[in-house]
mmCIF file of C-alpha atoms in Angstrom:
data_model
loop_
_atom_site.group_PDB
_atom_site.id
_atom_site.type_symbol
_atom_site.label_atom_id
_atom_site.label_comp_id
_atom_site.label_asym_id
_atom_site.label_seq_id
_atom_site.Cartn_x
_atom_site.Cartn_y
_atom_site.Cartn_z
ATOM 1 C CA MET A 1 0.068 -0.060 0.062
ATOM 2 C CA ASP A 2 1.163 3.458 -0.804
ATOM 3 C CA ILE A 3 1.464 6.446 1.525
ATOM 4 C CA GLY A 4 -1.803 7.881 0.246
ATOM 5 C CA TRP A 5 -3.872 4.767 0.984
ATOM 6 C CA MET A 6 -2.352 4.584 4.466
ATOM 7 C CA VAL A 7 -3.176 8.043 5.482
ATOM 8 C CA SER A 8 -6.609 7.806 4.126
ATOM 9 C CA LEU A 9 -7.249 4.717 6.213
ATOM 10 C CA ILE A 10 -5.853 6.501 9.296
ATOM 11 C CA VAL A 11 -8.293 9.430 8.571
ATOM 12 C CA THR A 12 -11.086 6.881 8.063
ATOM 13 C CA GLY A 13 -10.512 5.070 11.269
ATOM 14 C CA PHE A 14 -10.429 8.348 13.137
ATOM 15 C CA LEU A 15 -13.691 9.622 11.599
ATOM 16 C CA ILE A 16 -15.387 6.287 12.372
ATOM 17 C CA VAL A 17 -14.458 6.334 15.954
ATOM 18 C CA PHE A 18 -15.433 10.189 16.132
ATOM 19 C CA ILE A 19 -18.914 9.315 14.778
ATOM 20 C CA LEU A 20 -19.549 6.182 16.725
ATOM 21 C CA SER A 21 -18.545 8.268 19.769
ATOM 22 C CA ILE A 22 -21.438 10.544 19.194
ATOM 23 C CA ALA A 23 -24.071 8.004 17.666
ATOM 24 C CA ILE A 24 -23.775 5.151 20.464
ATOM 25 C CA PRO A 25 -24.336 7.758 23.510
ATOM 26 C CA MET A 26 -27.165 9.458 21.493
ATOM 27 C CA ASP A 27 -28.851 6.116 20.726
ATOM 28 C CA LEU A 28 -28.603 5.031 24.355
ATOM 29 C CA LYS A 29 -30.037 8.419 25.604
ATOM 30 C CA HIS A 30 -32.554 9.381 23.092
ATOM 31 C CA ILE A 31 -34.073 6.346 21.414
ATOM 32 C CA VAL A 32 -36.767 4.656 23.341
ATOM 33 C CA ARG A 33 -36.793 0.824 22.914
ATOM 34 C CA GLU A 34 -39.491 -1.778 23.943
ATOM 35 C CA LYS A 35 -38.821 -5.341 23.719
ATOM 36 C CA GLY A 36 -35.732 -4.647 21.525
ATOM 37 C CA LYS A 37 -37.611 -2.611 18.985
ATOM 38 C CA ILE A 38 -37.716 1.099 18.713
ATOM 39 C CA ASN A 39 -40.948 2.749 19.840
ATOM 40 C CA TYR A 40 -41.377 5.426 17.191
ATOM 41 C CA LYS A 41 -44.196 7.085 19.095
ATOM 42 C CA LYS A 42 -42.299 7.779 22.182
ATOM 43 C CA THR A 43 -38.966 8.734 20.431
ATOM 44 C CA LYS A 44 -38.722 12.268 19.409
ATOM 45 C CA VAL A 45 -35.154 12.271 18.196
ATOM 46 C CA PHE A 46 -36.261 11.367 14.509
ATOM 47 C CA LEU A 47 -38.534 14.295 14.147
ATOM 48 C CA ARG A 48 -35.900 16.977 15.028
ATOM 49 C CA TRP A 49 -32.652 18.110 13.617
ATOM 50 C CA ASN A 50 -29.901 16.741 15.912
ATOM 51 C CA ILE A 51 -26.060 16.713 16.398
ATOM 52 C CA PHE A 52 -25.851 13.661 14.231
ATOM 53 C CA ASP A 53 -27.667 15.484 11.215
ATOM 54 C CA THR A 54 -25.218 18.282 11.627
ATOM 55 C CA MET A 55 -22.208 15.921 11.648
ATOM 56 C CA THR A 56 -23.598 13.922 8.611
ATOM 57 C CA LEU A 57 -24.173 17.299 6.695
ATOM 58 C CA SER A 58 -20.349 18.227 7.506
ATOM 59 C CA LEU A 59 -19.447 14.775 6.231
ATOM 60 C CA ALA A 60 -21.395 15.346 3.081
ATOM 61 C CA ILE A 61 -19.634 18.771 2.515
ATOM 62 C CA TYR A 62 -16.198 16.986 3.291
ATOM 63 C CA THR A 63 -17.126 14.363 0.679
ATOM 64 C CA ILE A 64 -17.886 16.968 -2.050
ATOM 65 C CA ILE A 65 -14.708 18.692 -1.340
ATOM 66 C CA CYS A 66 -12.828 15.375 -1.649
ATOM 67 C CA VAL A 67 -14.495 14.675 -5.013
ATOM 68 C CA GLN A 68 -13.788 18.229 -6.372
ATOM 69 C CA VAL A 69 -10.122 18.034 -5.264
ATOM 70 C CA LEU A 70 -9.758 14.642 -6.815
ATOM 71 C CA ASN A 71 -11.288 15.941 -10.069
ATOM 72 C CA ALA A 72 -8.791 18.878 -10.144
ATOM 73 C CA LEU A 73 -5.814 16.472 -9.651
ATOM 74 C CA ILE A 74 -6.886 14.321 -12.437
ATOM 75 C CA MET A 75 -7.668 17.328 -14.791
ATOM 76 C CA HIS A 76 -4.052 18.333 -14.089
ATOM 77 C CA GLY A 77 -2.659 15.057 -15.217
ATOM 78 C CA GLU A 78 -2.038 13.225 -11.959
ATOM 79 C CA THR A 79 -2.233 9.525 -11.820
ATOM 80 C CA ILE A 80 -3.065 6.935 -9.115
ATOM 81 C CA LYS A 81 0.656 6.920 -8.244
ATOM 82 C CA ASN A 82 0.382 10.352 -6.732
ATOM 83 C CA PRO A 83 -0.428 9.900 -2.851
ATOM 84 C CA PHE A 84 -3.037 12.954 -3.015
ATOM 85 C CA VAL A 85 -4.921 11.072 -5.714
ATOM 86 C CA GLN A 86 -4.854 7.904 -3.569
ATOM 87 C CA PHE A 87 -6.088 9.637 -0.521
ATOM 88 C CA PHE A 88 -8.903 11.547 -2.081
ATOM 89 C CA THR A 89 -10.131 8.560 -4.117
ATOM 90 C CA ASN A 90 -10.426 6.515 -0.975
ATOM 91 C CA GLN A 91 -11.882 9.311 1.171
ATOM 92 C CA ALA A 92 -14.553 10.107 -1.585
ATOM 93 C CA GLN A 93 -15.587 6.436 -2.085
ATOM 94 C CA ALA A 94 -15.998 5.797 1.631
ATOM 95 C CA TRP A 95 -17.692 8.699 2.697
ATOM 96 C CA THR A 96 -20.212 8.703 -0.175
ATOM 97 C CA ILE A 97 -21.448 5.381 0.598
ATOM 98 C CA VAL A 98 -21.685 6.290 4.278
ATOM 99 C CA THR A 99 -23.621 9.352 3.646
ATOM 100 C CA ILE A 100 -26.081 7.850 1.131
ATOM 101 C CA PHE A 101 -26.705 4.973 3.421
ATOM 102 C CA TYR A 102 -27.450 7.389 6.505
ATOM 103 C CA LEU A 103 -29.645 9.471 4.260
ATOM 104 C CA ILE A 104 -31.899 6.434 3.388
ATOM 105 C CA SER A 105 -31.923 5.158 6.858
ATOM 106 C CA ARG A 106 -32.822 8.484 8.221
ATOM 107 C CA VAL A 107 -35.620 9.171 5.858
ATOM 108 C CA SER A 108 -36.943 5.822 6.557
ATOM 109 C CA MET A 109 -36.979 5.942 10.327
ATOM 110 C CA THR A 110 -38.489 9.718 10.057
ATOM 111 C CA LEU A 111 -41.437 8.360 7.816
ATOM 112 C CA LYS A 112 -41.854 5.494 10.388
ATOM 113 C CA ALA A 113 -42.121 8.061 13.272
ATOM 114 C CA ILE A 114 -44.407 10.298 11.286
ATOM 115 C CA LYS A 115 -46.855 7.345 10.519
ATOM 116 C CA GLU A 116 -46.716 6.180 14.155
ATOM 117 C CA ARG A 117 -47.528 9.474 15.565
ATOM 118 C CA TRP A 118 -50.057 10.881 12.933
ATOM 119 C CA GLY A 119 -50.909 7.892 10.763
ATOM 120 C CA ASP A 120 -54.505 7.792 11.415
ATOM 121 C CA LYS A 121 -54.849 11.729 11.177
ATOM 122 C CA ILE A 122 -53.055 12.022 7.995
ATOM 123 C CA GLU A 123 -55.155 10.975 4.853
#
């Protein structure tokens, strides 16, 4: 592995630890579970903007910057042998996937919470 990939793996590991250090306590504190399942009627965090949403927006902006820097490097004739191309390729791929999965899960949980709270009233 070249230096760009190594640095990218270290940055990714740091960001994953940072995200999990926020997500796990938030999950334990704010999500109401009954018999192992989320009670969407009692859990209010899905209907509000929270710290995890702010962090995900920041991560999406970081991903866009990585893709744009990668684009600029490639347009200037750099190849995969360049450590910066390696770094930004790895970062753009990893965080694009994470951001898309979070968006899908967040929309799904928000719709479930809306349905549980106001399902019969909305028609």
